[in-house]
PDB file of C-alpha atoms in Angstrom:
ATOM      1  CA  UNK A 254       0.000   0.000   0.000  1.00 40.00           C
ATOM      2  CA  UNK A 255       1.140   3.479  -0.292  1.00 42.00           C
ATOM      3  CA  UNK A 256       1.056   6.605   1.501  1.00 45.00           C
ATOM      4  CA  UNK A 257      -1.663   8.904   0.044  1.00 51.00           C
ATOM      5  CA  UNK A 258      -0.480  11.806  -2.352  1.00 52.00           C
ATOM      6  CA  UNK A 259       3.085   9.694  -3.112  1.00 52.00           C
ATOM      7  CA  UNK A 260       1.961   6.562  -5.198  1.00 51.00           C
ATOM      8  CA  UNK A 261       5.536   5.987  -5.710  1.00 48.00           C
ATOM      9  CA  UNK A 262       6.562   5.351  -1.932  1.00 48.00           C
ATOM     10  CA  UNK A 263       5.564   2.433  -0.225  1.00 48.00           C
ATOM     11  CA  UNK A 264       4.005   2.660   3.817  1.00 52.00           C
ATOM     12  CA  UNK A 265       6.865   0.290   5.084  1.00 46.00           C
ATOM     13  CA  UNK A 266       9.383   3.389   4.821  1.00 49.00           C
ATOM     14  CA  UNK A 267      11.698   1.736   2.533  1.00 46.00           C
ATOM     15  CA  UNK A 268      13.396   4.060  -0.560  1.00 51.00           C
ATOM     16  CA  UNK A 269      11.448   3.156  -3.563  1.00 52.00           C
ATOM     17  CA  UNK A 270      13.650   4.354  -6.649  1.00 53.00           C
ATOM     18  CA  UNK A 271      11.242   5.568 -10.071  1.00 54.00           C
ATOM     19  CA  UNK A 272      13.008   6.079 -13.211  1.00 58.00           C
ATOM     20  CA  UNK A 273      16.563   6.170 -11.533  1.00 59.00           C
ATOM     21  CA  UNK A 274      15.255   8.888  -8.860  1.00 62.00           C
ATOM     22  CA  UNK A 275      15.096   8.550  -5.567  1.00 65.00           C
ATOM     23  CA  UNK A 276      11.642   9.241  -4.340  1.00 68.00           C
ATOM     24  CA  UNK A 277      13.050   9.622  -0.366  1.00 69.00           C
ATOM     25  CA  UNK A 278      15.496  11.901  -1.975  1.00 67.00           C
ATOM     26  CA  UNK A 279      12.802  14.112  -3.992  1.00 69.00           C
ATOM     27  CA  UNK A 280      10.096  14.045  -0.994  1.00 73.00           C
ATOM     28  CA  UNK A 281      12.962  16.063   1.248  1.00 76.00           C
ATOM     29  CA  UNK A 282      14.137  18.379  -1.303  1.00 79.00           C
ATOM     30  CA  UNK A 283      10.354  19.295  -2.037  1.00 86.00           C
ATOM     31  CA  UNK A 284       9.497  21.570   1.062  1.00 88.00           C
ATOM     32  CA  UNK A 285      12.952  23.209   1.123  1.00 89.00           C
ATOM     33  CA  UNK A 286      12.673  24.236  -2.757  1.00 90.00           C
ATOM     34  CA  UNK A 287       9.282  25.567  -1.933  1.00 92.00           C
ATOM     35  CA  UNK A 288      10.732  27.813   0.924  1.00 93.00           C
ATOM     36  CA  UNK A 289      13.821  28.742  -1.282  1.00 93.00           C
ATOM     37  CA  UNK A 290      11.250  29.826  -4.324  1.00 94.00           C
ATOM     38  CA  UNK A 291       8.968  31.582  -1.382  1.00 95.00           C
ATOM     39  CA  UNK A 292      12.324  33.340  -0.431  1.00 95.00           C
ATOM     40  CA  UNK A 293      13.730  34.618  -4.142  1.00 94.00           C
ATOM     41  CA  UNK A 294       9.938  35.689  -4.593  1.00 95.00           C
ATOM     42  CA  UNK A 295      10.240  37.773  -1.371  1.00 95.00           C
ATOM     43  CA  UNK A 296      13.278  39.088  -2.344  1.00 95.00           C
ATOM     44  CA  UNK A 297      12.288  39.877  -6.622  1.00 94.00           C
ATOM     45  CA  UNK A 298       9.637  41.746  -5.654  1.00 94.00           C
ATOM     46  CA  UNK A 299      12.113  44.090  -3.237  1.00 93.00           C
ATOM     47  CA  UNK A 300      11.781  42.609   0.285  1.00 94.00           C
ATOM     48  CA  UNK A 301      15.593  42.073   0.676  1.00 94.00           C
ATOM     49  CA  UNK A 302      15.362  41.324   4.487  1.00 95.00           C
ATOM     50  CA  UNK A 303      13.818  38.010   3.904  1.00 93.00           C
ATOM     51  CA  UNK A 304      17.081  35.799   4.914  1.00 94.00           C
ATOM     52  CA  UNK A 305      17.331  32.441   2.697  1.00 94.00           C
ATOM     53  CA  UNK A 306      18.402  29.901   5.612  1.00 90.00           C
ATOM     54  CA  UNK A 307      21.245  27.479   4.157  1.00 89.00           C
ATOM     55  CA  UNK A 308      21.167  24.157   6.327  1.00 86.00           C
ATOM     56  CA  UNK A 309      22.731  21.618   4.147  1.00 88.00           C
ATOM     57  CA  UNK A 310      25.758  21.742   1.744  1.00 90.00           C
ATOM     58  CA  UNK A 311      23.752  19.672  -0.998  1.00 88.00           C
ATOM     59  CA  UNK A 312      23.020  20.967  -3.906  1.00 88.00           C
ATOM     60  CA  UNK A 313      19.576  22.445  -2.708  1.00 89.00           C
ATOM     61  CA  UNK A 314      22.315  24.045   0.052  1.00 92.00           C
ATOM     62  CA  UNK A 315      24.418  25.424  -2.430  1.00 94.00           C
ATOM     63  CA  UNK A 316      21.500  26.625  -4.784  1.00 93.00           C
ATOM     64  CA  UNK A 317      20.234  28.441  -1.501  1.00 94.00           C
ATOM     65  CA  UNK A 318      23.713  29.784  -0.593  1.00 96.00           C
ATOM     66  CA  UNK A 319      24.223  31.145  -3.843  1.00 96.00           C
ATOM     67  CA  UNK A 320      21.104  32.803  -3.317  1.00 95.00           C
ATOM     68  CA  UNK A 321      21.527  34.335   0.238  1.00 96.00           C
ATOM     69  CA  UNK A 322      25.079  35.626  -0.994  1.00 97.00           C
ATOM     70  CA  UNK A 323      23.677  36.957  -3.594  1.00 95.00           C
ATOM     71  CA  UNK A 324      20.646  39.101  -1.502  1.00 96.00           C
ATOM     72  CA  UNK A 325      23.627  40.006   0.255  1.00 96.00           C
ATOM     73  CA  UNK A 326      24.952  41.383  -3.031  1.00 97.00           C
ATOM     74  CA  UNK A 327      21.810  43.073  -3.642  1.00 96.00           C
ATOM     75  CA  UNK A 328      21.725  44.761  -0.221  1.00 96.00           C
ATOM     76  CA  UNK A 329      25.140  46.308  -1.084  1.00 96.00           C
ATOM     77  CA  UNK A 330      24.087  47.537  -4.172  1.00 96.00           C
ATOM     78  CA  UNK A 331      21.567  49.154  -2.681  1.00 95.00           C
ATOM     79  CA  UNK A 332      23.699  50.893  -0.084  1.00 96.00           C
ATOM     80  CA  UNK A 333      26.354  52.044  -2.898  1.00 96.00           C
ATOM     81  CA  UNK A 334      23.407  53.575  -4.940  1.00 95.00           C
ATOM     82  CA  UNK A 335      21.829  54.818  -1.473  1.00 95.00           C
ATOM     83  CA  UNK A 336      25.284  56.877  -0.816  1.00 95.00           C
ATOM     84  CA  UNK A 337      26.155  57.824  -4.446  1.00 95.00           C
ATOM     85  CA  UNK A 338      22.830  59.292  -4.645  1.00 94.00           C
ATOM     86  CA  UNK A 339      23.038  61.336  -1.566  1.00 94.00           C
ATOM     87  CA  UNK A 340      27.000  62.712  -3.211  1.00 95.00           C
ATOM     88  CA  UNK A 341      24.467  63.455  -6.423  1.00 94.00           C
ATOM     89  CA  UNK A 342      22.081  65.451  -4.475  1.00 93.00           C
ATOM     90  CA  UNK A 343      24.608  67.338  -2.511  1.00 94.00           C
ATOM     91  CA  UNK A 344      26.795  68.258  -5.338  1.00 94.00           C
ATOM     92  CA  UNK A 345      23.441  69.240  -6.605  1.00 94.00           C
ATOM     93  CA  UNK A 346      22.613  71.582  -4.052  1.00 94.00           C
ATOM     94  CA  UNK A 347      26.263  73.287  -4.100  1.00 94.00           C
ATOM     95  CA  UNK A 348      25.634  74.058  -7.538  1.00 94.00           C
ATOM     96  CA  UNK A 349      22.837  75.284  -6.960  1.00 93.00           C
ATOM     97  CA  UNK A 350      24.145  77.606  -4.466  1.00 93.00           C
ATOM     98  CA  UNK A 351      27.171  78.469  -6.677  1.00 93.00           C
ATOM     99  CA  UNK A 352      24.780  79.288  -9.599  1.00 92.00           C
ATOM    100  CA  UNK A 353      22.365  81.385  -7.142  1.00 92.00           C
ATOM    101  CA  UNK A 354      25.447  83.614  -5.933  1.00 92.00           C
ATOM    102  CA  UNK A 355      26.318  84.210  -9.784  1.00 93.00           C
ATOM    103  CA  UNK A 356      23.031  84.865 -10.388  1.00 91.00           C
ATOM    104  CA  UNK A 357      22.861  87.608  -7.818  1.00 91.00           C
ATOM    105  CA  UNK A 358      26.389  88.503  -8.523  1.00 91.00           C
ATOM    106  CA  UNK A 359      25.267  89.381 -11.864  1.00 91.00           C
ATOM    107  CA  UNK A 360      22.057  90.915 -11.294  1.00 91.00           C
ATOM    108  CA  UNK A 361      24.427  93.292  -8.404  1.00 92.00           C
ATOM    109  CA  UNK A 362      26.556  93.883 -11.616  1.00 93.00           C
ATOM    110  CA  UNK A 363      24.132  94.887 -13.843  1.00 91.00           C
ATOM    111  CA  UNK A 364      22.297  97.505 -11.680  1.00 91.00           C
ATOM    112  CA  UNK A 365      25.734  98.813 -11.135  1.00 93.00           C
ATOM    113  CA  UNK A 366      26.134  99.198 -15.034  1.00 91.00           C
ATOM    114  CA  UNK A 367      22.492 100.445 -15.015  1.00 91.00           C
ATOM    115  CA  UNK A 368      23.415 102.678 -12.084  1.00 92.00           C
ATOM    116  CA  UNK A 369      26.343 104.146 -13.932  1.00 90.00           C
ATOM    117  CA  UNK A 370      24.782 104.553 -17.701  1.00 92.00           C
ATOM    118  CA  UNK A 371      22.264 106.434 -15.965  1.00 92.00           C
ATOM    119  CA  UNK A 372      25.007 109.125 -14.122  1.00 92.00           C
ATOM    120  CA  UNK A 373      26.832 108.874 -17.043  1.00 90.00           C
ATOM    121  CA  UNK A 374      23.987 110.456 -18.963  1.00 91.00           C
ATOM    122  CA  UNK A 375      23.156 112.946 -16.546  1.00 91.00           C
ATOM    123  CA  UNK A 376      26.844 114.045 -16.668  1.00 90.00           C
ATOM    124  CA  UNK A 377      26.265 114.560 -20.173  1.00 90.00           C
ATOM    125  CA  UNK A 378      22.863 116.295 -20.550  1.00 92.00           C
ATOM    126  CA  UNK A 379      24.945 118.494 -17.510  1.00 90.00           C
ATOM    127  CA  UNK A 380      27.777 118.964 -19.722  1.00 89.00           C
ATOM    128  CA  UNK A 381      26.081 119.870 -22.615  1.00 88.00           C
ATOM    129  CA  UNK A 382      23.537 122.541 -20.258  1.00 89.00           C
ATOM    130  CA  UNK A 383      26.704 123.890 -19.061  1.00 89.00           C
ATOM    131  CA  UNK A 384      28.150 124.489 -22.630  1.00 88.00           C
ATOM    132  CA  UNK A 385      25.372 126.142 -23.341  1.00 86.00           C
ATOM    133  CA  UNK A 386      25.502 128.302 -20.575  1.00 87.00           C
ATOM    134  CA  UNK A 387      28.976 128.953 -21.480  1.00 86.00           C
ATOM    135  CA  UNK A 388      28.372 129.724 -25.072  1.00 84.00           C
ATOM    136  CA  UNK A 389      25.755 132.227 -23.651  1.00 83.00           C
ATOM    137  CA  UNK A 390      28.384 133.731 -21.466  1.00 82.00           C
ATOM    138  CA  UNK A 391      30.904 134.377 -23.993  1.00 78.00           C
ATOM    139  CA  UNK A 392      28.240 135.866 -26.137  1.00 79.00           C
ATOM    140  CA  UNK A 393      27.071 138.264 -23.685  1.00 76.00           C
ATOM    141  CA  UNK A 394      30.800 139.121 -22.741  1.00 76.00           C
ATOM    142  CA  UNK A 395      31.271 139.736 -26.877  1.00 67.00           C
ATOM    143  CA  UNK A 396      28.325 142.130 -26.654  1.00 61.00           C
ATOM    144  CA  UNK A 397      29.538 143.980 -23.736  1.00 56.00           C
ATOM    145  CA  UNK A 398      33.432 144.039 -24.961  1.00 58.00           C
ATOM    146  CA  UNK A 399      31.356 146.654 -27.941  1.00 58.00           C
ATOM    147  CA  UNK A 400      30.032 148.631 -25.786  1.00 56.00           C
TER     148      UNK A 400
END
């Protein structure tokens, strides 16, 4: 007779091979693939604290140590991106802060230039008044050098 769900193990406990495979063999690695594939799906879809317990240095144990080192892996990545995206954001904000002090640097500079266009021109419109005046003056003085 055998044991319900495994038509291909007998009740008395003894290994019963099937094609060359031991079915003792495949009934034990079963479970742990199941927890190994309920791990990597944990970790694909971004939980990388899910730990992938090695207890045997089988193949299954290998397959699953490979696995765990390579969450590990993962987890480093993610801590080398983590940092080199914090550098990014700071080097960021220093230009930033660079490009706002040329900014107002400039903007400084170019009321200055406005500042001095504008005294420049009332030197001039000055200048020329006070030619006038001066032409007017030497006039008069002509008229009264006749008299």
């Amino acid at each position: 007779m055998t044991r319900p769900g495994n038509p291909y193990r007998p009740e008395s406990g003894l290994t019963y091979r099937w094609a060359g495979v031991d079915i003792e063999a495949v009934d034990a690695w079963v479970p742990r693939l199941r927890e190994l594939a309920e791990s990597t799906r944990e970790i694909a879809i971004g939980d990388l604290s899910t730990v992938i317990e090695v207890n045997t240095n089988d193949e299954l144990g290998q397959l699953a140590a490979g696995a765990e080192q390579m969450r590990r892996n993962l987890i480093d990545l993610v801590v080398r991106i983590q940092a080199a995206s914090a550098q990014t954001s700071s080097a960021v904000r220093q230009i930033q802060a660079a490009s706002a002090e040329q900014s107002a640097s400039a903007t400084q500079q170019a009321s200055t230039v406005n500042e001095l266009s504008t005294t420049l021109t009332e030197v001039s419109q000055s200048a020329d008044a006070l030619a006038g005046s001066a032409s007017q003056v030497a006039s008069r003085s002509g008229d009264l050098s006749r008299l």
